[in-house]
Amino acid sequence: MKALRLLRWSGSVLSPRTRPCLFHLLQQPLSNRRFLSAAASPLQQAIQYQGQDQDPGDDLWGSSQGHKDDDLIIPEDMPQSLQKEARLRALPSPPISAAKSSAKLAALHARLSFSPRLPIETLARCLVDVTADPNPNFNNTSLAILGRDLYGYYTSEAILCRYPRLPTAVVFAAMAAYVGPKTLTQITKEWGVELVAEPGGEVDPGYLQCRREDSMLIRKHSPNSDTDPTSAVEKGQPTIAGANRPNADQKTWRRGVSSMTVYDDEFGELVKGSARGAKSKEATTTVEDACARFVQAVMGAVYLHRGKNAAKLFFKEHILSRHLNVGKMFEFKQPTRDLSKLCAREGFESPVARILSETGRLSRHPVFIVGVFAGREKLGEGAGSSLNEARIRAAVGALKGWYLYSPLEVRVPSDVEGANARPWKPVLVDIGEIIV
């Protein structure tokens, strides 16, 4: 297959020269146009809009000919500094020209070790959330969608190829631990990115531009996946196409692991709607969601401008390099029963618990070491202050030893993509977890 040149596509993610965010005012009738009042100050007069025709090719930072070239009414006698401030305040997000003069943005570009192939304007666009600028030509929505899919693909293949016997619930938990909103929020803080108090054109483009909502209002109005799994559907919030659950009106129905894999997102959670009021000026979001979209947008920008190899390297350095103790994610309710079912399914002998050693049986702090055997093979070992506790821990150790199996050479499907890649060797595909 012929390789595609991503550099020819990367220009589509760069913002155009003009900012059409004010063009929606042109659709207002003449009777609704707001004109200058004599009592208004020059700066207040400058930020009022007037519905008049404007050439889409005109630059917002064009000549200072008053309202002849722009959609703003700027008096002729206003100082140049006030005119510039008025134009900035009229924008929902910083202009493109401000990216090259931002010290914070340049420091972030250098801190992430980005090459000049990734323009600093694209990095500035990654910092503009949809709640700050609803125009898709200037926010990070498209880049975040691409980055989220890439994060989900690379993370899932890394987990499943390294631990092919993991239960589905543990896979969901590992996915959330690697690329969940809380983890991406922590990554945003580690990169040194700060959130702006209120977005606007006069703000430094090195800040994360988003409009936050009070946590109490979020808790009151946002859908709760634990108590109300159908609230997002009932409220008419947009969801991913094809992800609506069947029989969504049945609130008491149990959500099984299989249905989570088919209908829910990559973390096993219900598909949430977009930010509240994303099409209006009152759109709000949480800090975690805004930070997650920013990190996802950066991944999408790296993939578009620098290619697949650079995107995988970026993923390994910032995501996969984090230590995750998968063994602590297990939670067994009846480990002895699960171990008996596992041995019966795999054709092993029935597990038997045997005391290996003990000390202080008649003291206040006895210690018993119990091993679980299937025939002559020891499956697990555990220690406890009682025989029952040691037996349960031995069964848990045996189950973890089975589920945490990892092959010596771990290869993922994305490693064989490309012209010079090695041929693919099939990996272990397990039958699945125990069904009790």
Short mmCIF file of C-alpha atoms in Angstrom, two decimals:
data_model
loop_
_atom_site.label_atom_id
_atom_site.label_comp_id
_atom_site.label_asym_id
_atom_site.label_seq_id
_atom_site.Cartn_x
_atom_site.Cartn_y
_atom_site.Cartn_z
CA MET A 1 0.00 0.00 0.00
CA LYS A 2 1.33 3.42 -0.94
CA ALA A 3 2.19 5.61 2.04
CA LEU A 4 0.16 8.82 2.40
CA ARG A 5 1.87 12.16 2.90
CA LEU A 6 0.33 13.62 6.01
CA LEU A 7 2.02 16.96 5.50
CA ARG A 8 -0.37 17.66 2.63
CA TRP A 9 -3.29 17.09 5.00
CA SER A 10 -1.92 18.92 8.01
CA GLY A 11 -2.82 22.29 6.53
CA SER A 12 -6.49 21.48 7.02
CA VAL A 13 -6.12 21.55 10.80
CA LEU A 14 -4.52 24.99 10.81
CA SER A 15 -6.92 27.82 11.38
CA PRO A 16 -7.77 30.02 8.38
CA ARG A 17 -6.72 33.63 8.18
CA THR A 18 -10.05 35.12 9.15
CA ARG A 19 -12.21 34.51 12.16
CA PRO A 20 -15.80 33.94 11.09
CA CYS A 21 -16.99 33.74 14.71
CA LEU A 22 -18.75 37.09 14.28
CA PHE A 23 -20.47 36.22 11.01
CA HIS A 24 -23.57 34.91 12.76
CA LEU A 25 -24.45 38.48 13.61
CA LEU A 26 -24.83 39.27 9.93
CA GLN A 27 -27.98 37.16 9.83
CA GLN A 28 -29.81 39.51 12.20
CA PRO A 29 -32.43 41.77 10.62
CA LEU A 30 -31.81 45.46 10.33
CA SER A 31 -34.37 46.22 13.02
CA ASN A 32 -32.38 44.26 15.60
CA ARG A 33 -29.04 45.93 14.96
CA ARG A 34 -27.48 47.69 17.91
CA PHE A 35 -26.06 51.12 17.26
CA LEU A 36 -23.83 53.32 19.33
CA SER A 37 -25.23 55.27 22.22
CA ALA A 38 -23.96 58.73 23.02
CA ALA A 39 -23.52 57.88 26.70
CA ALA A 40 -21.29 54.86 26.09
CA SER A 41 -17.54 55.11 26.55
CA PRO A 42 -15.25 54.71 23.52
CA LEU A 43 -14.18 51.23 24.63
CA GLN A 44 -17.77 50.15 25.28
CA GLN A 45 -18.76 51.53 21.91
CA ALA A 46 -16.00 49.58 20.22
CA ILE A 47 -17.15 46.20 21.47
CA GLN A 48 -20.73 46.66 20.23
CA TYR A 49 -21.62 44.84 17.04
CA GLN A 50 -23.31 46.24 13.99
CA GLY A 51 -24.95 43.90 11.49
CA GLN A 52 -23.41 44.95 8.21
CA ASP A 53 -21.93 43.05 5.28
CA GLN A 54 -18.32 41.97 5.53
CA ASP A 55 -16.07 40.30 3.07
CA PRO A 56 -15.02 36.87 4.42
CA GLY A 57 -11.55 37.55 3.08
CA ASP A 58 -11.03 40.65 5.22
CA ASP A 59 -8.61 40.21 8.09
CA LEU A 60 -9.84 41.10 11.53
CA TRP A 61 -6.47 42.74 12.10
CA GLY A 62 -6.69 44.74 8.89
CA SER A 63 -6.50 48.48 8.38
CA SER A 64 -7.76 50.85 11.06
CA GLN A 65 -10.53 52.36 8.95
CA GLY A 66 -13.15 52.14 11.68
CA HIS A 67 -16.23 50.10 10.92
CA LYS A 68 -15.64 50.05 7.17
CA ASP A 69 -13.46 46.90 7.28
CA ASP A 70 -14.53 45.15 10.48
CA ASP A 71 -17.71 44.04 12.20
CA LEU A 72 -16.98 46.36 15.12
CA ILE A 73 -17.92 49.99 15.46
CA ILE A 74 -14.70 51.78 16.42
CA PRO A 75 -14.67 55.57 16.57
CA GLU A 76 -12.07 57.31 14.48
CA ASP A 77 -10.65 59.25 17.43
CA MET A 78 -10.02 56.17 19.60
CA PRO A 79 -6.35 55.49 20.40
CA GLN A 80 -4.69 52.56 18.69
CA SER A 81 -4.14 50.71 21.99
CA LEU A 82 -7.85 50.85 22.81
CA GLN A 83 -8.77 49.74 19.31
CA LYS A 84 -6.55 46.69 19.64
CA GLU A 85 -8.00 45.88 23.06
CA ALA A 86 -11.53 46.21 21.74
CA ARG A 87 -10.84 43.88 18.83
CA LEU A 88 -9.31 41.33 21.19
CA ARG A 89 -12.24 41.42 23.59
CA ALA A 90 -14.63 40.75 20.74
CA LEU A 91 -12.98 37.38 20.02
CA PRO A 92 -13.99 34.25 21.96
CA SER A 93 -10.41 32.92 21.86
CA PRO A 94 -6.95 34.37 21.19
CA PRO A 95 -6.17 35.20 17.55
CA ILE A 96 -3.81 33.11 15.48
CA SER A 97 -1.21 35.86 15.26
CA ALA A 98 -0.78 35.85 19.05
CA ALA A 99 0.59 32.29 19.07
CA LYS A 100 4.06 33.25 17.84
CA SER A 101 4.47 35.92 20.50
CA SER A 102 3.39 33.79 23.47
CA ALA A 103 6.20 32.80 25.81
CA LYS A 104 4.04 30.20 27.58
CA LEU A 105 3.17 28.52 24.30
CA ALA A 106 6.78 28.45 23.15
CA ALA A 107 7.83 26.97 26.50
CA LEU A 108 5.17 24.26 26.22
CA HIS A 109 6.25 23.48 22.65
CA ALA A 110 9.84 23.05 23.81
CA ARG A 111 8.88 21.19 26.98
CA LEU A 112 7.10 18.50 24.94
CA SER A 113 10.13 18.26 22.58
CA PHE A 114 8.07 19.01 19.50
CA SER A 115 9.84 19.57 16.22
CA PRO A 116 9.14 22.59 13.97
CA ARG A 117 7.02 20.28 11.83
CA LEU A 118 4.27 20.73 14.42
CA PRO A 119 3.33 24.41 14.10
CA ILE A 120 2.90 26.39 17.25
CA GLU A 121 -0.46 27.58 15.90
CA THR A 122 -1.77 24.01 16.03
CA LEU A 123 -0.60 23.68 19.63
CA ALA A 124 -2.46 26.90 20.40
CA ARG A 125 -5.58 25.42 18.83
CA CYS A 126 -5.27 22.36 21.09
CA LEU A 127 -5.64 24.72 24.07
CA VAL A 128 -9.00 26.13 22.89
CA ASP A 129 -11.92 24.10 24.23
CA VAL A 130 -15.31 23.98 22.59
CA THR A 131 -16.82 25.84 25.54
CA ALA A 132 -14.50 28.79 24.89
CA ASP A 133 -14.92 29.01 21.12
CA PRO A 134 -17.82 27.03 19.57
CA ASN A 135 -16.45 27.52 16.06
CA PRO A 136 -15.05 24.13 14.92
CA ASN A 137 -12.42 25.89 12.82
CA PHE A 138 -10.72 27.24 15.94
CA ASN A 139 -11.39 24.79 18.80
CA ASN A 140 -9.81 21.41 19.48
CA THR A 141 -12.89 19.22 18.93
CA SER A 142 -11.73 17.54 15.72
CA LEU A 143 -8.22 16.95 17.04
CA ALA A 144 -9.59 15.58 20.33
CA ILE A 145 -11.78 13.03 18.53
CA LEU A 146 -8.79 11.73 16.60
CA GLY A 147 -6.57 11.70 19.69
CA ARG A 148 -9.16 9.85 21.77
CA ASP A 149 -9.46 7.10 19.17
CA LEU A 150 -5.68 6.78 18.98
CA TYR A 151 -5.34 6.62 22.77
CA GLY A 152 -8.03 3.96 22.96
CA TYR A 153 -6.46 1.90 20.17
CA TYR A 154 -2.89 1.99 21.43
CA THR A 155 -3.87 1.44 25.07
CA SER A 156 -6.24 -1.47 24.44
CA GLU A 157 -3.79 -3.35 22.23
CA ALA A 158 -0.98 -2.84 24.76
CA ILE A 159 -3.11 -4.17 27.64
CA LEU A 160 -4.65 -7.12 25.79
CA CYS A 161 -1.38 -8.27 24.21
CA ARG A 162 0.55 -7.98 27.49
CA TYR A 163 -2.16 -9.63 29.62
CA PRO A 164 -4.31 -11.74 27.29
CA ARG A 165 -6.24 -13.39 30.15
CA LEU A 166 -7.41 -10.26 31.95
CA PRO A 167 -11.14 -10.08 32.78
CA THR A 168 -13.07 -7.44 30.90
CA ALA A 169 -13.81 -5.42 34.04
CA VAL A 170 -10.08 -5.22 34.83
CA VAL A 171 -9.36 -4.17 31.23
CA PHE A 172 -11.83 -1.29 31.60
CA ALA A 173 -10.19 -0.25 34.87
CA ALA A 174 -6.71 -0.38 33.31
CA MET A 175 -7.91 1.71 30.36
CA ALA A 176 -9.26 4.35 32.74
CA ALA A 177 -6.02 4.29 34.72
CA TYR A 178 -3.93 4.94 31.59
CA VAL A 179 -6.03 7.39 29.56
CA GLY A 180 -8.97 8.27 31.79
CA PRO A 181 -9.99 11.87 32.50
CA LYS A 182 -8.27 11.92 35.91
CA THR A 183 -5.00 10.68 34.44
CA LEU A 184 -5.11 13.16 31.56
CA THR A 185 -5.84 15.96 34.04
CA GLN A 186 -2.73 14.98 35.98
CA ILE A 187 -0.73 14.95 32.73
CA THR A 188 -1.95 18.46 31.97
CA LYS A 189 -0.65 19.66 35.33
CA GLU A 190 2.67 17.88 34.79
CA TRP A 191 3.07 19.66 31.47
CA GLY A 192 2.70 22.97 33.26
CA VAL A 193 -0.54 24.02 31.54
CA GLU A 194 -2.76 26.36 33.54
CA LEU A 195 -6.45 27.03 33.08
CA VAL A 196 -7.68 30.50 32.31
CA ALA A 197 -10.19 32.16 34.63
CA GLU A 198 -12.33 33.38 31.72
CA PRO A 199 -11.59 32.77 28.01
CA GLY A 200 -11.27 35.64 25.58
CA GLY A 201 -9.21 37.08 22.78
CA GLU A 202 -7.04 39.15 25.11
CA VAL A 203 -5.84 36.08 27.06
CA ASP A 204 -2.40 34.57 26.50
CA PRO A 205 -2.80 31.61 24.11
CA GLY A 206 -0.56 29.52 26.38
CA TYR A 207 -3.44 29.02 28.84
CA LEU A 208 -6.09 26.33 28.48
CA GLN A 209 -9.17 28.19 27.26
CA CYS A 210 -12.40 26.77 28.71
CA ARG A 211 -15.46 27.97 30.55
CA ARG A 212 -15.86 26.09 33.81
CA GLU A 213 -19.06 25.36 35.70
CA ASP A 214 -19.57 25.16 39.42
CA SER A 215 -19.09 21.64 40.78
CA MET A 216 -22.42 21.70 42.63
CA LEU A 217 -24.28 22.52 39.42
CA ILE A 218 -22.40 19.78 37.59
CA ARG A 219 -23.41 17.28 40.26
CA LYS A 220 -27.02 18.45 40.11
CA HIS A 221 -27.60 18.59 36.37
CA SER A 222 -25.12 16.18 34.78
CA PRO A 223 -26.10 12.55 34.02
CA ASN A 224 -25.06 10.05 36.68
CA SER A 225 -24.10 6.71 35.19
CA ASP A 226 -24.56 4.92 38.52
CA THR A 227 -28.04 6.08 39.47
CA ASP A 228 -29.61 7.27 36.22
CA PRO A 229 -28.17 5.43 33.21
CA THR A 230 -30.76 6.83 30.80
CA SER A 231 -30.72 10.48 31.81
CA ALA A 232 -28.46 11.45 28.91
CA VAL A 233 -30.89 9.89 26.44
CA GLU A 234 -33.99 11.31 28.12
CA LYS A 235 -32.59 14.84 28.20
CA GLY A 236 -31.84 14.72 24.50
CA GLN A 237 -28.12 15.25 24.85
CA PRO A 238 -26.08 14.27 21.80
CA THR A 239 -24.34 10.90 21.99
CA ILE A 240 -22.01 8.99 19.71
CA ALA A 241 -23.82 7.62 16.66
CA GLY A 242 -24.90 4.01 17.11
CA ALA A 243 -24.07 3.92 20.81
CA ASN A 244 -27.58 4.29 22.23
CA ARG A 245 -28.52 1.33 24.35
CA PRO A 246 -31.64 -0.67 23.46
CA ASN A 247 -34.42 -0.50 26.03
CA ALA A 248 -32.90 2.65 27.50
CA ASP A 249 -36.17 3.38 29.32
CA GLN A 250 -35.64 0.41 31.63
CA LYS A 251 -33.70 2.05 34.46
CA THR A 252 -33.59 -1.03 36.69
CA TRP A 253 -32.06 -3.38 34.16
CA ARG A 254 -28.57 -4.62 34.94
CA ARG A 255 -25.71 -3.56 32.67
CA GLY A 256 -23.65 -6.65 31.94
CA VAL A 257 -20.02 -6.79 30.90
CA SER A 258 -20.92 -7.89 27.37
CA SER A 259 -23.28 -4.94 26.85
CA MET A 260 -20.60 -2.57 28.20
CA THR A 261 -18.23 -3.81 25.50
CA VAL A 262 -20.79 -3.25 22.73
CA TYR A 263 -22.68 -0.10 23.74
CA ASP A 264 -20.49 1.82 26.20
CA ASP A 265 -17.24 3.72 25.78
CA GLU A 266 -13.68 2.44 26.13
CA PHE A 267 -13.91 2.66 29.94
CA GLY A 268 -17.11 0.65 30.24
CA GLU A 269 -19.10 3.75 31.15
CA LEU A 270 -22.25 5.13 29.57
CA VAL A 271 -21.67 7.41 26.61
CA LYS A 272 -22.01 10.96 27.87
CA GLY A 273 -23.38 13.90 25.96
CA SER A 274 -21.26 16.84 24.91
CA ALA A 275 -20.64 19.90 27.06
CA ARG A 276 -23.78 21.56 28.35
CA GLY A 277 -24.93 24.19 25.88
CA ALA A 278 -21.98 23.62 23.56
CA LYS A 279 -23.66 25.63 20.81
CA SER A 280 -24.29 28.67 22.97
CA LYS A 281 -22.16 31.23 24.75
CA GLU A 282 -23.15 29.73 28.13
CA ALA A 283 -21.44 26.39 27.38
CA THR A 284 -19.66 24.98 30.42
CA THR A 285 -17.54 21.96 31.18
CA THR A 286 -15.62 20.37 34.02
CA VAL A 287 -11.89 20.78 34.50
CA GLU A 288 -11.29 17.06 33.93
CA ASP A 289 -13.15 17.01 30.62
CA ALA A 290 -11.38 20.13 29.36
CA CYS A 291 -7.94 18.77 30.31
CA ALA A 292 -8.76 15.39 28.75
CA ARG A 293 -9.78 17.00 25.47
CA PHE A 294 -6.58 19.04 25.45
CA VAL A 295 -4.28 16.02 25.90
CA GLN A 296 -6.29 14.09 23.30
CA ALA A 297 -6.03 17.02 20.87
CA VAL A 298 -2.25 17.11 21.31
CA MET A 299 -2.11 13.43 20.37
CA GLY A 300 -4.21 14.10 17.28
CA ALA A 301 -1.98 17.00 16.27
CA VAL A 302 1.16 14.88 16.62
CA TYR A 303 -0.38 12.15 14.47
CA LEU A 304 -1.42 14.57 11.72
CA HIS A 305 1.76 16.62 11.53
CA ARG A 306 4.47 14.08 12.37
CA GLY A 307 2.99 10.72 11.44
CA LYS A 308 2.19 7.40 13.06
CA ASN A 309 5.67 6.59 14.38
CA ALA A 310 5.94 9.90 16.23
CA ALA A 311 2.44 9.41 17.65
CA LYS A 312 3.34 5.96 19.00
CA LEU A 313 6.55 7.30 20.51
CA PHE A 314 4.60 10.15 22.12
CA PHE A 315 2.14 7.62 23.54
CA LYS A 316 4.89 5.43 24.99
CA GLU A 317 6.73 8.35 26.58
CA HIS A 318 3.74 10.05 28.19
CA ILE A 319 1.16 7.28 28.72
CA LEU A 320 2.58 3.77 28.60
CA SER A 321 5.68 4.69 30.61
CA ARG A 322 3.55 5.15 33.73
CA HIS A 323 3.69 2.28 36.21
CA LEU A 324 0.37 0.54 36.72
CA ASN A 325 -0.02 -2.29 39.21
CA VAL A 326 -2.70 -4.36 37.50
CA GLY A 327 -2.65 -6.94 40.30
CA LYS A 328 -4.30 -4.48 42.70
CA MET A 329 -7.29 -4.00 40.39
CA PHE A 330 -8.77 -7.43 41.07
CA GLU A 331 -11.69 -7.84 43.44
CA PHE A 332 -12.86 -11.41 44.00
CA LYS A 333 -16.05 -12.05 45.94
CA GLN A 334 -15.67 -15.83 46.21
CA PRO A 335 -12.14 -16.76 45.11
CA THR A 336 -12.35 -20.40 46.19
CA ARG A 337 -15.43 -20.98 44.06
CA ASP A 338 -13.89 -19.17 41.08
CA LEU A 339 -10.75 -21.28 41.38
CA SER A 340 -12.78 -24.49 41.41
CA LYS A 341 -14.66 -23.40 38.29
CA LEU A 342 -11.39 -22.47 36.57
CA CYS A 343 -9.81 -25.84 37.30
CA ALA A 344 -12.91 -27.65 36.06
CA ARG A 345 -12.94 -25.62 32.83
CA GLU A 346 -9.26 -26.17 32.09
CA GLY A 347 -9.34 -29.87 32.94
CA PHE A 348 -7.22 -29.64 36.09
CA GLU A 349 -7.79 -31.64 39.23
CA SER A 350 -9.94 -30.11 41.93
CA PRO A 351 -7.96 -27.61 44.05
CA VAL A 352 -7.04 -28.70 47.56
CA ALA A 353 -5.74 -26.42 50.35
CA ARG A 354 -2.85 -27.72 52.45
CA ILE A 355 -0.96 -26.23 55.39
CA LEU A 356 2.66 -25.58 54.47
CA SER A 357 3.83 -24.11 57.78
CA GLU A 358 2.55 -22.39 60.87
CA THR A 359 3.82 -20.55 63.92
CA GLY A 360 2.27 -19.38 67.18
CA ARG A 361 -0.97 -21.35 66.93
CA LEU A 362 -1.67 -20.84 70.65
CA SER A 363 -0.41 -17.24 70.75
CA ARG A 364 -2.24 -13.97 70.14
CA HIS A 365 -0.72 -13.53 66.67
CA PRO A 366 -0.56 -16.87 64.87
CA VAL A 367 0.62 -17.09 61.26
CA PHE A 368 -0.49 -19.84 58.90
CA ILE A 369 0.89 -20.43 55.40
CA VAL A 370 -1.47 -22.39 53.16
CA GLY A 371 -0.92 -23.61 49.61
CA VAL A 372 -3.53 -24.53 47.00
CA PHE A 373 -2.66 -27.62 44.95
CA ALA A 374 -4.18 -29.23 41.87
CA GLY A 375 -2.72 -32.70 42.08
CA ARG A 376 1.00 -32.19 42.59
CA GLU A 377 1.06 -28.69 41.08
CA LYS A 378 0.99 -25.79 43.53
CA LEU A 379 -1.28 -23.10 42.12
CA GLY A 380 -0.92 -20.47 44.83
CA GLU A 381 0.21 -19.67 48.32
CA GLY A 382 -1.08 -17.34 51.01
CA ALA A 383 -0.45 -16.34 54.62
CA GLY A 384 -2.93 -15.23 57.24
CA SER A 385 -3.76 -15.10 60.93
CA SER A 386 -6.29 -17.90 60.50
CA LEU A 387 -6.56 -20.98 58.33
CA ASN A 388 -9.57 -19.61 56.45
CA GLU A 389 -7.82 -16.29 55.73
CA ALA A 390 -4.71 -18.06 54.47
CA ARG A 391 -6.80 -20.36 52.28
CA ILE A 392 -8.65 -17.43 50.68
CA ARG A 393 -5.40 -15.55 50.02
CA ALA A 394 -3.91 -18.66 48.46
CA ALA A 395 -6.93 -18.93 46.13
CA VAL A 396 -6.62 -15.23 45.21
CA GLY A 397 -2.92 -15.73 44.46
CA ALA A 398 -3.72 -18.69 42.23
CA LEU A 399 -6.34 -16.69 40.29
CA LYS A 400 -3.99 -13.73 39.86
CA GLY A 401 -1.25 -16.05 38.65
CA TRP A 402 -3.63 -17.27 35.93
CA TYR A 403 -5.08 -13.92 34.87
CA LEU A 404 -1.77 -12.01 34.98
CA TYR A 405 -0.01 -14.33 32.57
CA SER A 406 2.16 -12.37 30.16
CA PRO A 407 4.13 -13.73 27.17
CA LEU A 408 7.88 -13.21 27.02
CA GLU A 409 7.76 -11.23 23.76
CA VAL A 410 4.92 -8.75 23.57
CA ARG A 411 3.98 -7.52 20.10
CA VAL A 412 1.00 -5.40 19.23
CA PRO A 413 -0.85 -5.19 15.89
CA SER A 414 0.30 -1.61 15.25
CA ASP A 415 3.93 -2.78 15.17
CA VAL A 416 3.43 -4.55 11.83
CA GLU A 417 2.08 -1.46 10.07
CA GLY A 418 4.42 -0.05 7.47
CA ALA A 419 6.59 -1.23 4.62
CA ASN A 420 9.61 -2.45 6.64
CA ALA A 421 7.71 -4.07 9.51
CA ARG A 422 8.34 -7.62 10.61
CA PRO A 423 5.69 -10.25 9.81
CA TRP A 424 2.93 -10.68 12.35
CA LYS A 425 2.98 -13.57 14.81
CA PRO A 426 -0.37 -14.51 16.34
CA VAL A 427 -0.75 -13.81 20.05
CA LEU A 428 -2.66 -15.76 22.67
CA VAL A 429 -6.41 -15.28 22.61
CA ASP A 430 -7.87 -16.53 25.88
CA ILE A 431 -11.32 -18.06 26.22
CA GLY A 432 -12.29 -15.43 28.78
CA GLU A 433 -12.94 -15.06 32.48
CA ILE A 434 -14.87 -17.49 34.65
CA ILE A 435 -18.66 -17.37 34.33
CA VAL A 436 -20.26 -18.41 37.62
#
